[in-house]
């Protein structure tokens, strides 16, 4: 069973032959057959030395090159001394090389187009017959019904906007808790060992929201043992000091 042999960039005998001709900067219509034949046979020999099975195609072309080479060195004169006009022995080989290069170029173009088409994605066709076959429908509404429907739309829009505002406010408050935790941790680390009064940790003492945020932040920090909280009597002052995990590197609170 035959198979293709590929070494480096060569995929067949003609691929190798074209490479040798172009590398030697020869005119494909005026090949130095003796030089090219020698280089081709050297390549075949190198393949055999590397214990690579040489396909029949390589050997057939090698035989053709040797035959052409022998014809090129034969005398072209008759016994009477007259020149014998014969067809150039290289003409058939040149025609095959030209055809090979043409088909190889066409294959490269087709491969490029295939690669481009592989990057193109098409949307499958949808069945829209139900929209084409059914006639248009018209709403029969008087002015009062239209105004009522429009008012309902506006009311619904206002409710949606109210929900969005509430959601945004909640997210902002959640971020403020993280910021307050970060503020308290930094304050305790700057004066490590000092005990603070809860009121000293409130940034805006006139804001109920700020008081609540500070208190919630302390509860979260106490749960994680970042701070110690102490209250000696009911409704008494709350004392806050550094906890066991105040210096742990993995306890981080981002603003």
Short mmCIF file of C-alpha atoms in Angstrom, two decimals:
data_model
loop_
_atom_site.label_atom_id
_atom_site.label_comp_id
_atom_site.label_asym_id
_atom_site.label_seq_id
_atom_site.Cartn_x
_atom_site.Cartn_y
_atom_site.Cartn_z
CA UNK A 1 0.00 0.00 0.00
CA UNK A 2 1.46 3.38 -1.01
CA UNK A 3 1.56 6.41 1.25
CA UNK A 4 2.88 9.95 1.12
CA UNK A 5 6.32 10.75 2.53
CA UNK A 6 6.69 14.16 4.15
CA UNK A 7 10.08 15.45 5.30
CA UNK A 8 10.34 19.01 6.48
CA UNK A 9 8.19 20.94 4.00
CA UNK A 10 8.20 18.34 1.21
CA UNK A 11 5.02 16.36 0.60
CA UNK A 12 6.04 14.54 -2.55
CA UNK A 13 8.71 14.24 -5.29
CA UNK A 14 7.51 17.25 -7.29
CA UNK A 15 7.39 19.37 -4.15
CA UNK A 16 11.05 18.52 -3.56
CA UNK A 17 12.00 19.11 -7.19
CA UNK A 18 10.31 22.53 -7.29
CA UNK A 19 12.12 23.46 -4.07
CA UNK A 20 15.52 22.46 -5.53
CA UNK A 21 14.90 24.45 -8.72
CA UNK A 22 13.73 27.57 -6.89
CA UNK A 23 16.52 27.29 -4.30
CA UNK A 24 19.11 27.14 -7.11
CA UNK A 25 17.37 30.16 -8.77
CA UNK A 26 16.99 28.29 -12.06
CA UNK A 27 14.56 29.11 -14.80
CA UNK A 28 11.96 26.34 -14.80
CA UNK A 29 12.03 26.37 -18.62
CA UNK A 30 15.83 25.96 -18.70
CA UNK A 31 16.63 23.48 -15.91
CA UNK A 32 20.24 22.46 -15.35
CA UNK A 33 19.21 18.84 -15.35
CA UNK A 34 22.61 17.46 -14.34
CA UNK A 35 22.84 19.63 -11.23
CA UNK A 36 19.24 19.08 -10.20
CA UNK A 37 19.48 15.32 -10.70
CA UNK A 38 22.51 15.14 -8.43
CA UNK A 39 20.81 17.14 -5.68
CA UNK A 40 17.65 15.04 -5.98
CA UNK A 41 19.57 11.75 -5.72
CA UNK A 42 21.51 13.09 -2.70
CA UNK A 43 18.20 13.76 -0.98
CA UNK A 44 16.95 10.24 -1.77
CA UNK A 45 20.18 8.81 -0.37
CA UNK A 46 19.82 10.87 2.82
CA UNK A 47 16.30 9.51 3.27
CA UNK A 48 17.56 5.94 2.95
CA UNK A 49 20.42 6.58 5.42
CA UNK A 50 17.87 7.80 7.98
CA UNK A 51 16.05 4.50 7.48
CA UNK A 52 13.05 6.25 5.97
CA UNK A 53 11.01 4.22 3.53
CA UNK A 54 11.11 6.03 0.19
CA UNK A 55 7.83 5.91 -1.70
CA UNK A 56 7.58 4.67 -5.28
CA UNK A 57 6.74 8.18 -6.50
CA UNK A 58 10.17 9.48 -5.44
CA UNK A 59 11.94 6.60 -7.17
CA UNK A 60 9.95 6.98 -10.41
CA UNK A 61 10.85 10.65 -10.64
CA UNK A 62 14.50 9.83 -9.90
CA UNK A 63 14.48 7.41 -12.84
CA UNK A 64 12.92 10.05 -15.08
CA UNK A 65 15.61 12.57 -14.13
CA UNK A 66 18.39 10.07 -14.87
CA UNK A 67 16.82 9.27 -18.24
CA UNK A 68 16.56 12.94 -19.16
CA UNK A 69 20.15 13.49 -18.02
CA UNK A 70 21.37 10.67 -20.26
CA UNK A 71 19.50 12.05 -23.27
CA UNK A 72 21.01 15.48 -22.66
CA UNK A 73 24.56 14.14 -22.94
CA UNK A 74 23.99 11.97 -26.03
CA UNK A 75 25.36 13.36 -29.31
CA UNK A 76 22.80 15.06 -31.50
CA UNK A 77 24.45 14.56 -34.84
CA UNK A 78 23.91 11.84 -37.45
CA UNK A 79 26.59 9.67 -38.97
CA UNK A 80 26.87 12.11 -41.84
CA UNK A 81 27.61 14.97 -39.50
CA UNK A 82 24.24 16.66 -39.79
CA UNK A 83 22.50 18.08 -36.71
CA UNK A 84 19.48 16.12 -35.53
CA UNK A 85 16.61 18.33 -34.47
CA UNK A 86 14.82 16.64 -31.59
CA UNK A 87 12.41 17.77 -28.94
CA UNK A 88 14.05 18.96 -25.74
CA UNK A 89 14.07 15.97 -23.34
CA UNK A 90 13.15 18.35 -20.53
CA UNK A 91 9.92 19.60 -22.14
CA UNK A 92 7.65 16.92 -20.66
CA UNK A 93 9.14 17.40 -17.18
CA UNK A 94 8.76 21.18 -17.43
CA UNK A 95 5.10 20.83 -18.45
CA UNK A 96 4.43 18.58 -15.47
CA UNK A 97 6.20 20.99 -13.09
CA UNK A 98 4.22 23.97 -14.40
CA UNK A 99 0.98 22.04 -13.98
CA UNK A 100 2.01 20.93 -10.48
CA UNK A 101 2.75 24.52 -9.41
CA UNK A 102 -0.58 25.71 -10.83
CA UNK A 103 -2.56 23.09 -8.93
CA UNK A 104 -0.57 23.67 -5.74
CA UNK A 105 -1.29 27.40 -5.92
CA UNK A 106 -4.99 26.67 -6.47
CA UNK A 107 -4.97 24.32 -3.46
CA UNK A 108 -3.42 27.04 -1.28
CA UNK A 109 -6.10 29.51 -2.36
CA UNK A 110 -8.86 27.00 -1.60
CA UNK A 111 -7.33 26.27 1.81
CA UNK A 112 -7.22 30.00 2.64
CA UNK A 113 -10.88 30.35 1.66
CA UNK A 114 -11.77 27.33 3.79
CA UNK A 115 -10.02 28.86 6.81
CA UNK A 116 -11.88 32.13 6.26
CA UNK A 117 -15.22 30.35 5.93
CA UNK A 118 -14.54 28.44 9.16
CA UNK A 119 -14.56 31.79 10.98
CA UNK A 120 -17.95 32.81 9.55
CA UNK A 121 -21.04 31.89 11.54
CA UNK A 122 -24.47 32.08 10.00
CA UNK A 123 -27.76 32.43 11.79
CA UNK A 124 -30.14 29.59 10.87
CA UNK A 125 -33.27 30.57 8.98
CA UNK A 126 -36.34 31.02 11.15
CA UNK A 127 -39.90 30.17 10.29
CA UNK A 128 -41.80 33.47 10.09
CA UNK A 129 -44.76 32.11 8.17
CA UNK A 130 -47.09 32.69 11.12
CA UNK A 131 -46.36 36.41 10.89
CA UNK A 132 -46.74 36.53 7.11
CA UNK A 133 -49.90 34.45 6.82
CA UNK A 134 -51.90 36.16 9.57
CA UNK A 135 -53.37 39.57 8.77
CA UNK A 136 -52.54 42.62 10.87
CA UNK A 137 -54.62 43.09 14.00
CA UNK A 138 -55.90 46.47 15.03
CA UNK A 139 -56.99 47.47 18.52
CA UNK A 140 -60.42 49.04 18.75
CA UNK A 141 -60.02 51.44 21.71
CA UNK A 142 -61.71 54.74 22.34
CA UNK A 143 -59.82 57.74 23.71
CA UNK A 144 -60.75 57.06 27.35
CA UNK A 145 -59.52 53.44 27.16
CA UNK A 146 -56.29 54.55 25.55
CA UNK A 147 -55.72 57.20 28.26
CA UNK A 148 -56.44 54.62 30.98
CA UNK A 149 -53.93 52.16 29.47
CA UNK A 150 -51.31 54.89 29.18
CA UNK A 151 -51.85 55.93 32.80
CA UNK A 152 -51.42 52.30 33.92
CA UNK A 153 -48.16 52.15 31.96
CA UNK A 154 -46.86 55.31 33.66
CA UNK A 155 -47.80 54.01 37.13
CA UNK A 156 -46.01 50.72 36.46
CA UNK A 157 -42.93 52.61 35.25
CA UNK A 158 -42.88 54.65 38.48
CA UNK A 159 -43.11 51.51 40.60
CA UNK A 160 -40.19 49.92 38.74
CA UNK A 161 -38.08 53.06 39.21
CA UNK A 162 -38.90 53.08 42.93
CA UNK A 163 -37.75 49.46 43.27
CA UNK A 164 -34.53 50.26 41.41
CA UNK A 165 -33.81 53.22 43.70
CA UNK A 166 -34.38 51.06 46.78
CA UNK A 167 -32.08 48.36 45.41
CA UNK A 168 -29.38 50.94 44.68
CA UNK A 169 -29.70 52.37 48.19
CA UNK A 170 -29.33 48.94 49.78
CA UNK A 171 -26.20 48.20 47.74
CA UNK A 172 -24.73 51.58 48.74
CA UNK A 173 -25.42 50.88 52.43
CA UNK A 174 -23.73 47.49 52.13
CA UNK A 175 -20.64 49.18 50.72
CA UNK A 176 -20.70 51.69 53.61
CA UNK A 177 -20.52 48.81 56.13
CA UNK A 178 -17.33 47.53 54.48
CA UNK A 179 -15.92 51.05 54.50
CA UNK A 180 -16.75 51.52 58.18
CA UNK A 181 -15.12 48.18 59.10
CA UNK A 182 -12.00 49.26 57.26
CA UNK A 183 -12.03 52.60 59.08
CA UNK A 184 -12.33 50.97 62.53
CA UNK A 185 -9.56 48.42 61.83
CA UNK A 186 -7.17 51.19 60.75
CA UNK A 187 -8.05 53.29 63.78
CA UNK A 188 -7.38 50.41 66.20
CA UNK A 189 -4.10 49.49 64.50
CA UNK A 190 -2.79 53.07 64.70
CA UNK A 191 -3.28 53.07 68.47
CA UNK A 192 -2.86 49.40 69.21
CA UNK A 193 -3.77 48.52 72.79
CA UNK A 194 -6.00 51.56 73.34
CA UNK A 195 -9.68 51.07 74.16
CA UNK A 196 -12.16 53.32 72.34
CA UNK A 197 -15.66 54.36 73.26
CA UNK A 198 -18.31 53.37 70.76
CA UNK A 199 -19.17 57.03 70.22
CA UNK A 200 -15.57 57.76 69.19
CA UNK A 201 -15.97 55.45 66.21
CA UNK A 202 -19.05 57.24 64.81
CA UNK A 203 -18.10 59.66 62.06
CA UNK A 204 -21.39 61.61 62.01
CA UNK A 205 -22.92 61.54 65.49
CA UNK A 206 -26.00 63.45 64.29
CA UNK A 207 -26.90 60.80 61.70
CA UNK A 208 -28.98 57.82 62.85
CA UNK A 209 -27.89 55.98 59.75
CA UNK A 210 -24.22 56.46 60.64
CA UNK A 211 -24.82 55.20 64.19
CA UNK A 212 -26.55 52.07 62.90
CA UNK A 213 -23.83 51.37 60.32
CA UNK A 214 -21.11 51.67 62.99
CA UNK A 215 -22.98 49.37 65.36
CA UNK A 216 -23.57 46.71 62.68
CA UNK A 217 -19.93 46.91 61.66
CA UNK A 218 -18.81 46.27 65.25
CA UNK A 219 -21.09 43.24 65.51
CA UNK A 220 -19.55 41.77 62.36
CA UNK A 221 -16.02 42.45 63.60
CA UNK A 222 -16.77 40.99 67.03
CA UNK A 223 -18.08 37.81 65.39
CA UNK A 224 -14.79 37.47 63.49
CA UNK A 225 -12.78 38.22 66.70
CA UNK A 226 -11.23 41.29 65.09
CA UNK A 227 -12.40 43.47 68.01
CA UNK A 228 -13.41 42.95 71.63
CA UNK A 229 -16.60 44.69 72.77
CA UNK A 230 -17.51 45.24 76.44
CA UNK A 231 -20.57 46.85 78.08
CA UNK A 232 -20.60 46.77 81.89
CA UNK A 233 -24.24 47.82 82.38
CA UNK A 234 -27.48 47.97 80.46
CA UNK A 235 -27.56 51.08 78.26
CA UNK A 236 -24.02 51.80 79.44
CA UNK A 237 -21.16 52.92 77.25
CA UNK A 238 -19.69 50.36 74.86
CA UNK A 239 -15.91 49.87 75.02
CA UNK A 240 -14.10 48.65 71.90
CA UNK A 241 -10.57 47.26 71.79
CA UNK A 242 -8.43 45.19 69.39
CA UNK A 243 -9.29 41.50 69.14
CA UNK A 244 -7.27 38.33 68.60
CA UNK A 245 -7.33 38.60 64.79
CA UNK A 246 -6.65 42.33 64.40
CA UNK A 247 -3.17 41.67 62.93
CA UNK A 248 -3.98 38.67 60.72
CA UNK A 249 -3.04 39.33 57.12
CA UNK A 250 -6.01 37.39 55.71
CA UNK A 251 -8.54 39.66 57.48
CA UNK A 252 -9.14 42.31 54.83
CA UNK A 253 -12.03 44.66 54.33
CA UNK A 254 -12.21 46.52 51.05
CA UNK A 255 -13.77 49.94 50.75
#
